[in-house]
CSV table of C-alpha atoms in Angstrom, one decimal:
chain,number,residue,atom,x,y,z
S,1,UNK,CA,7.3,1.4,-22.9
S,2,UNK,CA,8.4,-2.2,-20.9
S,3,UNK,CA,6.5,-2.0,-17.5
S,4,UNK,CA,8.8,-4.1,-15.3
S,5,UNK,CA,7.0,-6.7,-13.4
S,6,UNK,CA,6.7,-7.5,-9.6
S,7,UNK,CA,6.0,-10.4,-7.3
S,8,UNK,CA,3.2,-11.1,-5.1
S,9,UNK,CA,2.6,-10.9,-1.7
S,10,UNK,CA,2.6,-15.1,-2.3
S,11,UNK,CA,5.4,-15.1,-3.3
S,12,UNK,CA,7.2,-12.9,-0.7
S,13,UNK,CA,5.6,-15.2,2.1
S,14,UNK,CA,7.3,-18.3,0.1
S,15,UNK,CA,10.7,-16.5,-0.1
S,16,UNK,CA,10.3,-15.7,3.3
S,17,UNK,CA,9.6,-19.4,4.6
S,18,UNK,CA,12.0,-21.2,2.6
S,19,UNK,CA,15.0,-19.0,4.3
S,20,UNK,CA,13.3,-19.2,7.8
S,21,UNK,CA,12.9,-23.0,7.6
S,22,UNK,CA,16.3,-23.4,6.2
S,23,UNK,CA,17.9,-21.8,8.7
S,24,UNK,CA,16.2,-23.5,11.4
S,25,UNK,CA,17.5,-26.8,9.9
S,26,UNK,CA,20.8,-25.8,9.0
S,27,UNK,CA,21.9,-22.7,11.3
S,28,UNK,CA,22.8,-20.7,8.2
S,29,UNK,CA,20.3,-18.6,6.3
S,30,UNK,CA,20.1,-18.8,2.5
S,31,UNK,CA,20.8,-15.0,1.0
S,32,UNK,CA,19.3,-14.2,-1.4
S,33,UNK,CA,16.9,-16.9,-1.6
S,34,UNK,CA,15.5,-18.6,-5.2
S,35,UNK,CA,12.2,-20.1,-5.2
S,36,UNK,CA,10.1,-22.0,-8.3
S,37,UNK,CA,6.7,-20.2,-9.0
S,38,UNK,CA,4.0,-21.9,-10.6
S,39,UNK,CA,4.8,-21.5,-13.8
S,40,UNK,CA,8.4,-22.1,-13.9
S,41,UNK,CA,9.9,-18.7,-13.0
S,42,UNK,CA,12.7,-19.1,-10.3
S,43,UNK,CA,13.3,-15.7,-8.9
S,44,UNK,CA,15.6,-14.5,-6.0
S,45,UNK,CA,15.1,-12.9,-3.4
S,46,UNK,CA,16.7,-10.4,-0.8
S,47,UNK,CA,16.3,-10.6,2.8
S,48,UNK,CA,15.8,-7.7,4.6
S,49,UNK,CA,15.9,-9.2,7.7
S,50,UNK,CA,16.9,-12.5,9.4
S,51,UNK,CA,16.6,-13.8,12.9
S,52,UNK,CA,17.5,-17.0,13.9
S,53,UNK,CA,16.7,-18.8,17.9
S,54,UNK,CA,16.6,-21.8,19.4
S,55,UNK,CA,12.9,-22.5,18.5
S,56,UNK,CA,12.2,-20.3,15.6
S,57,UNK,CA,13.6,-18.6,12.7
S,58,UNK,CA,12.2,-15.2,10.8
S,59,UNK,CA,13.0,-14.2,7.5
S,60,UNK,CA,11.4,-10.6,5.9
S,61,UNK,CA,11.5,-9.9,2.3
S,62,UNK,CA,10.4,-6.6,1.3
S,63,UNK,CA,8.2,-6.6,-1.5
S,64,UNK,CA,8.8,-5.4,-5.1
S,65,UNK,CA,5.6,-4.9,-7.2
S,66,UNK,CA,7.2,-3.5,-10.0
S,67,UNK,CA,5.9,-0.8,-12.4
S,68,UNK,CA,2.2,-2.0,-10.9
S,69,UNK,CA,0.3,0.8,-8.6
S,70,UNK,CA,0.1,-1.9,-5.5
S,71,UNK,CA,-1.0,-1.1,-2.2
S,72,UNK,CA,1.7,-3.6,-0.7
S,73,UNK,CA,4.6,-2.4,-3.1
S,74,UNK,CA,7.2,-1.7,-0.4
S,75,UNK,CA,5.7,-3.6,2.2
S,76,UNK,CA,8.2,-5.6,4.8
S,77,UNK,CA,6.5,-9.4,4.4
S,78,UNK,CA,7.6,-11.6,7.4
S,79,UNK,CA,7.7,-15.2,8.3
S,80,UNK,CA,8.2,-16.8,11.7
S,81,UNK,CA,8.7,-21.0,11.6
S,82,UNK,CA,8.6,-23.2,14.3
S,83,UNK,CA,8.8,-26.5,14.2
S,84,UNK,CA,5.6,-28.3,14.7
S,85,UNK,CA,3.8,-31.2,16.2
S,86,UNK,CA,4.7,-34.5,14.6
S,87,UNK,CA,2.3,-35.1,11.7
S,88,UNK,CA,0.7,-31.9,11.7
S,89,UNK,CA,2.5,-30.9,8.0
S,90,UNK,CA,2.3,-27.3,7.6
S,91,UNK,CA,-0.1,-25.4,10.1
S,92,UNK,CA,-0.3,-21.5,9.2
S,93,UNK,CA,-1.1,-18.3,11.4
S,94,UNK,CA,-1.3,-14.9,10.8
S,95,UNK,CA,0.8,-12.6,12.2
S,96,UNK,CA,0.6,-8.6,12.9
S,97,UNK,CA,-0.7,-7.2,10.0
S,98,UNK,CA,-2.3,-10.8,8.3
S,99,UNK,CA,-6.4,-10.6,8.1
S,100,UNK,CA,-8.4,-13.7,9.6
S,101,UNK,CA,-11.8,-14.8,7.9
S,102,UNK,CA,-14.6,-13.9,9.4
S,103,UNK,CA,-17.1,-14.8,6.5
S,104,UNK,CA,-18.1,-17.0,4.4
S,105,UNK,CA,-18.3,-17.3,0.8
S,106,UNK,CA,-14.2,-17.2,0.5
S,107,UNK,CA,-11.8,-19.8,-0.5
S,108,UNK,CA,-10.9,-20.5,3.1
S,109,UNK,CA,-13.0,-21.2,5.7
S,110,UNK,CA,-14.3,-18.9,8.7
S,111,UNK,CA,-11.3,-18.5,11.4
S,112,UNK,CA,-8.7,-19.4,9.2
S,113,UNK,CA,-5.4,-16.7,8.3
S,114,UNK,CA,-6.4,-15.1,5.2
S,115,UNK,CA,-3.3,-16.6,3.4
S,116,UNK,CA,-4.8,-17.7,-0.1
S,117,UNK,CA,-4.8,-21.5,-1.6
S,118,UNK,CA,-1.9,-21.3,-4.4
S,119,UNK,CA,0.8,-19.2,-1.4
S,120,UNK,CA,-0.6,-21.7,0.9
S,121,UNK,CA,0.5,-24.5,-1.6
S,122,UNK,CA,3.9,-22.8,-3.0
S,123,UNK,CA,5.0,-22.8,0.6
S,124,UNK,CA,4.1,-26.2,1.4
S,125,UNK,CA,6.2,-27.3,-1.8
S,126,UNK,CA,8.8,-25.3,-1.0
S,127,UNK,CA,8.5,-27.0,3.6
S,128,UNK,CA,8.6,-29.8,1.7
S,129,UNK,CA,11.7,-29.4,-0.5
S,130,UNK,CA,14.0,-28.1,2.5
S,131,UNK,CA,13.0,-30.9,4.4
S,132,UNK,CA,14.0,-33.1,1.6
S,133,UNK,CA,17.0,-31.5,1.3
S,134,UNK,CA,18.1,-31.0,4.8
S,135,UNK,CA,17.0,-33.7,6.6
S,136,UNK,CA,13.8,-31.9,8.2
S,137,UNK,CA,10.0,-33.5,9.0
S,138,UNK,CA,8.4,-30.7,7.3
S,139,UNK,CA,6.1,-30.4,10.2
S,140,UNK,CA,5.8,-26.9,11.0
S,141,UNK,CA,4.2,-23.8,11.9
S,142,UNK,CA,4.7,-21.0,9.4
S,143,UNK,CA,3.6,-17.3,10.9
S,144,UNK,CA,3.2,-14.5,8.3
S,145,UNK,CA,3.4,-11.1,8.8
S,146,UNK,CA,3.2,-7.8,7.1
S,147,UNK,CA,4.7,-4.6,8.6
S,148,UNK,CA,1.8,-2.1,8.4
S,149,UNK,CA,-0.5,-4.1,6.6
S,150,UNK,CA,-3.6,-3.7,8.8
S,151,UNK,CA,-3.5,0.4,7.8
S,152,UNK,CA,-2.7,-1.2,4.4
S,153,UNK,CA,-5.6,-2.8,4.5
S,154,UNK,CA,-7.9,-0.8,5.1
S,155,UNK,CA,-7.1,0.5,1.6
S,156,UNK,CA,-8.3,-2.6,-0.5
S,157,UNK,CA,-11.5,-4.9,0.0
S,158,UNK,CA,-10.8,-6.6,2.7
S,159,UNK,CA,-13.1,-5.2,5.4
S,160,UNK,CA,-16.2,-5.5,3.4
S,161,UNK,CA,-15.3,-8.9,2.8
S,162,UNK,CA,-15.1,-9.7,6.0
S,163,UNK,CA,-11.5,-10.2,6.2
S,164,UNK,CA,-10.6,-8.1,9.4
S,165,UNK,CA,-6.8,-7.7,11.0
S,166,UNK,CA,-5.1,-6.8,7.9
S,167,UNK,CA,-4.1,-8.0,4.1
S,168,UNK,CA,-4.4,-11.1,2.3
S,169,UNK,CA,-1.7,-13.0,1.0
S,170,UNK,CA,-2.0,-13.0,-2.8
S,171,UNK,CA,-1.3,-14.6,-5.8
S,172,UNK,CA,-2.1,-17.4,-8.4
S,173,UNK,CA,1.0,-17.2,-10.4
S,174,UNK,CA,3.3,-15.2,-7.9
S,175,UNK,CA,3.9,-12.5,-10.7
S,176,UNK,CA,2.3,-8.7,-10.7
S,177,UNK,CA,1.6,-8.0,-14.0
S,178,UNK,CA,1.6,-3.9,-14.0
S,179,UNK,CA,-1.9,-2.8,-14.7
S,180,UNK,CA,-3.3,-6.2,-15.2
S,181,UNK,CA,-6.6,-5.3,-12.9
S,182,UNK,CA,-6.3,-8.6,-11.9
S,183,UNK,CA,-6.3,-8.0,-8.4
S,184,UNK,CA,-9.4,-6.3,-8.8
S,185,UNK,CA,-11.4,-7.9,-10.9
S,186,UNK,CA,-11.0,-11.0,-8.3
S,187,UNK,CA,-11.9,-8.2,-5.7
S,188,UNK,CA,-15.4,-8.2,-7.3
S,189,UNK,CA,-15.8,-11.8,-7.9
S,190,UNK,CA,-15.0,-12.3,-4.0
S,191,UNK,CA,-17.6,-9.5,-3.2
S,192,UNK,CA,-20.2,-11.5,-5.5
S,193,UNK,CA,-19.2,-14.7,-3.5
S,194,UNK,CA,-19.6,-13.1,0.0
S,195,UNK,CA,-22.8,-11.9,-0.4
S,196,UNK,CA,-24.0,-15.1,-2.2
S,197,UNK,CA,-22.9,-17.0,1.0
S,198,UNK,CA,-24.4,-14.2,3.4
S,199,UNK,CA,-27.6,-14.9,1.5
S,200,UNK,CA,-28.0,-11.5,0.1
S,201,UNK,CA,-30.4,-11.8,-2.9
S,202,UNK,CA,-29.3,-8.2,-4.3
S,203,UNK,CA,-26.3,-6.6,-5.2
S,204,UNK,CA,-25.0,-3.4,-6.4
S,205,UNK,CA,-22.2,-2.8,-8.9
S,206,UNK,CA,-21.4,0.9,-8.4
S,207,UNK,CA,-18.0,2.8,-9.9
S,208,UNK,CA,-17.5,4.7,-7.0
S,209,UNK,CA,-18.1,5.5,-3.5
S,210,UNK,CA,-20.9,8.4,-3.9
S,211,UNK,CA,-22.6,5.6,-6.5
S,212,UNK,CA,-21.7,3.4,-4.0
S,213,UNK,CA,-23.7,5.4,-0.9
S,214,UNK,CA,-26.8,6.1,-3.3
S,215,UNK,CA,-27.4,3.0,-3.9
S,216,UNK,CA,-27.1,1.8,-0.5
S,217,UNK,CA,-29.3,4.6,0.7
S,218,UNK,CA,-32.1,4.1,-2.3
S,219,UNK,CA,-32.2,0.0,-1.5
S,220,UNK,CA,-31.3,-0.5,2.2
S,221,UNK,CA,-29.0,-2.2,1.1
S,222,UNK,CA,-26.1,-3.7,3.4
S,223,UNK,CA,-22.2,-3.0,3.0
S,224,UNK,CA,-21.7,-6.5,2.1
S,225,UNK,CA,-24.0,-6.2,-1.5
S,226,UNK,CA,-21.9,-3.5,-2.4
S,227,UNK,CA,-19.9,-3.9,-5.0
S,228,UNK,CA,-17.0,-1.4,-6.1
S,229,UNK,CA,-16.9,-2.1,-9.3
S,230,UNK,CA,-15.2,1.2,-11.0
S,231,UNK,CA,-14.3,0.4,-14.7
S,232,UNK,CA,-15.4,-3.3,-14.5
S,233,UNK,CA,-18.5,-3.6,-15.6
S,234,UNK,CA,-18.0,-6.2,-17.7
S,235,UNK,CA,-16.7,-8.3,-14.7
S,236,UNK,CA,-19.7,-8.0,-12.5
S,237,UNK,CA,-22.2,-9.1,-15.3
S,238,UNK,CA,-20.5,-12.2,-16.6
S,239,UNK,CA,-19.7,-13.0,-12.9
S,240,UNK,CA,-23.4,-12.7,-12.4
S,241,UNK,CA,-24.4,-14.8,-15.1
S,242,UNK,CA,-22.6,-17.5,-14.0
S,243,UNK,CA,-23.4,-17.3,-10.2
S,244,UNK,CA,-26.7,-15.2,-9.9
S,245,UNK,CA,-28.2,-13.4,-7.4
S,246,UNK,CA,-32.1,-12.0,-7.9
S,247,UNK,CA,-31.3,-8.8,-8.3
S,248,UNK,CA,-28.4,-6.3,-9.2
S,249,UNK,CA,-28.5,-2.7,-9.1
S,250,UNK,CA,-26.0,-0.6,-11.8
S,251,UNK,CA,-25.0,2.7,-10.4
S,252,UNK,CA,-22.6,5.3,-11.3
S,253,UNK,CA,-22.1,8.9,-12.8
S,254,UNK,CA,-23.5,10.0,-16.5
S,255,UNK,CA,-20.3,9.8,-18.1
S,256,UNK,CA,-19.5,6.0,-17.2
S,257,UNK,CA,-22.7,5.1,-17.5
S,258,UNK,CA,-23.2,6.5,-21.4
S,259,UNK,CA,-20.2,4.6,-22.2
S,260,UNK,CA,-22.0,1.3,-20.4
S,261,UNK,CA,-25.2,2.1,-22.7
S,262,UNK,CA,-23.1,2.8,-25.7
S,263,UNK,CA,-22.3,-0.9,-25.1
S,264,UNK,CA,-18.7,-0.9,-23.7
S,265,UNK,CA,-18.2,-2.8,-20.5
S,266,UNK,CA,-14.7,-1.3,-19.6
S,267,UNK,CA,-15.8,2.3,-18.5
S,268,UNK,CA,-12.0,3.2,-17.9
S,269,UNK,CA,-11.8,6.7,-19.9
S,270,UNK,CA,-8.3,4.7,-21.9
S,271,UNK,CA,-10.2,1.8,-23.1
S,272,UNK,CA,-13.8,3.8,-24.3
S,273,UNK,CA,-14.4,7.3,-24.3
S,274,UNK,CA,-17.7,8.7,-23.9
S,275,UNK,CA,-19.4,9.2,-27.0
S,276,UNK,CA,-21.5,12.0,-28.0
S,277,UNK,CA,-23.4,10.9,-31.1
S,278,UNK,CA,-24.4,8.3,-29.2
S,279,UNK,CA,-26.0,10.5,-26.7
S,280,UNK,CA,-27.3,12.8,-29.3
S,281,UNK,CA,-29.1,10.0,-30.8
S,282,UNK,CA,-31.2,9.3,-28.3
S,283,UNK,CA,-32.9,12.5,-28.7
S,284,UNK,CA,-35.8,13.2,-30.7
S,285,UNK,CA,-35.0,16.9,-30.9
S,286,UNK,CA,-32.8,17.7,-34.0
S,287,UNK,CA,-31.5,21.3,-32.8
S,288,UNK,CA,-30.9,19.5,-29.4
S,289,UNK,CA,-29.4,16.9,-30.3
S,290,UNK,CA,-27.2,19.1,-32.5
S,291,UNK,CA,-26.2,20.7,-29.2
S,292,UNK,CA,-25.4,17.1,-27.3
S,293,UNK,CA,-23.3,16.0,-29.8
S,294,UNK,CA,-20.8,19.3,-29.5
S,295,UNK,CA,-21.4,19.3,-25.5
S,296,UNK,CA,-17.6,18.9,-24.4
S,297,UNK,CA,-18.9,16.1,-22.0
S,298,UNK,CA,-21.5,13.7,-21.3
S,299,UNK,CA,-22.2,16.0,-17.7
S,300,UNK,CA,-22.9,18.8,-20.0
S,301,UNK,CA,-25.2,16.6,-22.4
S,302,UNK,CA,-27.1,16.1,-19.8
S,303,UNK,CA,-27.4,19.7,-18.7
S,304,UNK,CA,-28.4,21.0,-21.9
S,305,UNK,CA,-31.0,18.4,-21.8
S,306,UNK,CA,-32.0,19.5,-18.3
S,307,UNK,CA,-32.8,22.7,-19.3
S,308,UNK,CA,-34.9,22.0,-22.6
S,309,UNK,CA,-36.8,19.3,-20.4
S,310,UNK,CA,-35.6,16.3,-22.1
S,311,UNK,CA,-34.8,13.2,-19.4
S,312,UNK,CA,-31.1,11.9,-20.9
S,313,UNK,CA,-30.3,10.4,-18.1
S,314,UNK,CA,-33.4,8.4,-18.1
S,315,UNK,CA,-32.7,7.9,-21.7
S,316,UNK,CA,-28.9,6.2,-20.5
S,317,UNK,CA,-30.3,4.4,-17.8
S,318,UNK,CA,-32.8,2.3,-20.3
S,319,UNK,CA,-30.0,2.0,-22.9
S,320,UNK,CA,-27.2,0.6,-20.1
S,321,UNK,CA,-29.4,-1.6,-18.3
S,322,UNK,CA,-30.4,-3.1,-22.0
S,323,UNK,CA,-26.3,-3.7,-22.4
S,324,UNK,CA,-26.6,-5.2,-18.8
S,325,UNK,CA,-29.6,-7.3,-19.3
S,326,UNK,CA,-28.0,-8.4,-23.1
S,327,UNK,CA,-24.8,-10.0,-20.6
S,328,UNK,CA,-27.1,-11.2,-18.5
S,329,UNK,CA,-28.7,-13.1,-20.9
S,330,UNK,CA,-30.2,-16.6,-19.6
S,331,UNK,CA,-29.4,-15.5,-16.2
S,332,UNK,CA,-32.4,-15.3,-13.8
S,333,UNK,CA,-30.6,-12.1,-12.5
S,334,UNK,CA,-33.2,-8.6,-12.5
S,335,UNK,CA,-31.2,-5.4,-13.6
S,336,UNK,CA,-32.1,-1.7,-12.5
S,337,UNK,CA,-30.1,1.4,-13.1
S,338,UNK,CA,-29.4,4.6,-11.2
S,339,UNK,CA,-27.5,7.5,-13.3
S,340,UNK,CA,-26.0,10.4,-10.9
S,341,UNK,CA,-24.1,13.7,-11.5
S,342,UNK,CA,-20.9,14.5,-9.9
S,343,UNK,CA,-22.8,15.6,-6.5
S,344,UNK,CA,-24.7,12.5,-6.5
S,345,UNK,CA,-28.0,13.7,-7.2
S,346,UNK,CA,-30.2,11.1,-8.9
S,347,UNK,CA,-30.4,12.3,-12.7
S,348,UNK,CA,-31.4,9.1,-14.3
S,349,UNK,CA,-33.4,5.8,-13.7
S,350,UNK,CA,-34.6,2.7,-15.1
């Protein structure tokens, strides 16, 4: 099947501006409106909205993310322009529903509108070309907003990174790419950033929230070293290597977790499945093992094991953080492991 792709929020915000600023220039608003990406797509755009004063224009485009699961798919993105001081080039705000920085560690500093480098650049390109074009300075102030976007937000990273108000403006090639994991997998490496600039020595890459409150309740540690990692494994620990903090807890429940010891690093249950030979291989038992390897899942592996006294998911922990530490490699980065059941008990340790 052809997913159909989608554009950014990026690229939205450019759409957005070029109209605005073109209709504050020439009275007339450009519908629909085509922009260059950076990799040489031009796509059009629809308005869904258009508003033009004496001192300001605003432009809303309503966002497509095409066949991809995104939080912002549908969201109304809106840009207000005004023209600005002389000299001043482009000077960006956020608007209702645009996060501000409030930590450090990102690609923009502290107090600045969490609009990312490559939107911030695609819509100084495209200032710059209707200014060409139309006689304009390209001095200006450029106000994004999203409609909802600070209950949006609340449904991606951007609290824990310290990103409060609302969403980020996305995108390094304007594109969504349906079920690319893109988005988060830079989540993570934007967690590992934070928490290196906080000064946090030790993180935890958990795959869901009740790994997630384990850890933090077995380590002290603070929401900002935890990292939701899900499927990614393999994301944390060769984000790790190359930007390392002393210490990194791996949590999550028996079934991800076998698949992490097994040696895969994409827990997601369509790229590895969990394997039971694997599991029964790790016991010493033969009639046991027998009984692991037709177990219909790794949670019931484990309980087998459970009752004939046998520690499996002590047995998991040691083998996934030896796949952890074998990433790691080089990396002055300690590993330990905490193995849980679907209730979050503790069933396994290393």
């Amino acid at each position: 099947m052809n997913l159909r792709y989608g554009w950014t929020t990026g690229a939205c915000a450019t759409a957005a501006t070029t109209a605005a600023y073109t209709a504050l220039l020439t009275g007339e608003f450009p519908d629909p409106v085509r922009i260059l990406l950076p990799k040489g797509q031009t796509p059009s755009f629809a308005l869904a909205s258009e508003q033009l004063a004496a001192d300001h224009a605003r432009a809303a485009v309503v966002k497509d993310a095409g066949d991809d699961p995104d939080v912002t798919h549908g969201a109304l993105v809106q840009v207000t322009v005004h023209h600005g001081e002389p000299g001043t080039g482009v000077v960006f705000r956020a608007g209702r529903g645009v996060g501000t920085v409030t930590k450090p560690g990102l690609p923009l500093p502290v107090g600045e509108p969490a609009i990312n480098p490559v939107p911030r650049q695609m819509m100084r390109e495209h200032v710059q070309r209707v200014a060409r074009e139309h006689g304009g300075t390209g001095d200006v102030v450029v106000e994004v907003s999203v409609e909802h976007g600070e209950e949006l937000a609340r449904k991606t990273w951007n609290p824990r990174l310290g990103i409060l108000g609302g969403l980020s403006i996305l995108g390094t090639t304007g594109v969504v790419v349906p079920y690319s994991c893109s988005a988060w997998i830079d989540s993570i490496r934007r967690g590992i950033d934070v928490a290196r600039a906080e000064g946090l020595r030790h993180v935890a890459g958990c795959t869901g929230s009740t790994s997630e409150k384990v850890a933090a309740t077995v380590h002290g540690l603070p929401e900002s070293a935890l990292l939701d990692m899900g499927d990614f494994a393999g994301a944390v620990l060769k984000y790790l290597k190359r930007h390392p903090v002393d210490r990194l807890t791996v949590a999550g429940g028996i079934g991800k977790l076998s698949k992490l010891a097994d040696g895969h690093l994409d827990l997601h249950s369509g790229r590895s499945q969990v394997n039971l030979d694997f599991l029964a291989s790790l016991i010493e038992d033969p009639d046991l093992a027998e009984a692991v390897r037709h177990a219909n899942t790794a949670l019931g592996a484990l309980q087998l094991c459970q009752a004939a006294g046998v520690p499996l998911g002590d047995l998991i922990a040691v083998k996934a953080k030896a796949t952890a530490e074998d990433v790691l490699k080089g990396a002055p980065v300690a590993v330990d492991v905490i193995v849980i059941d679907r209730a979050g008990t503790i069933v396994g340790r290393a």
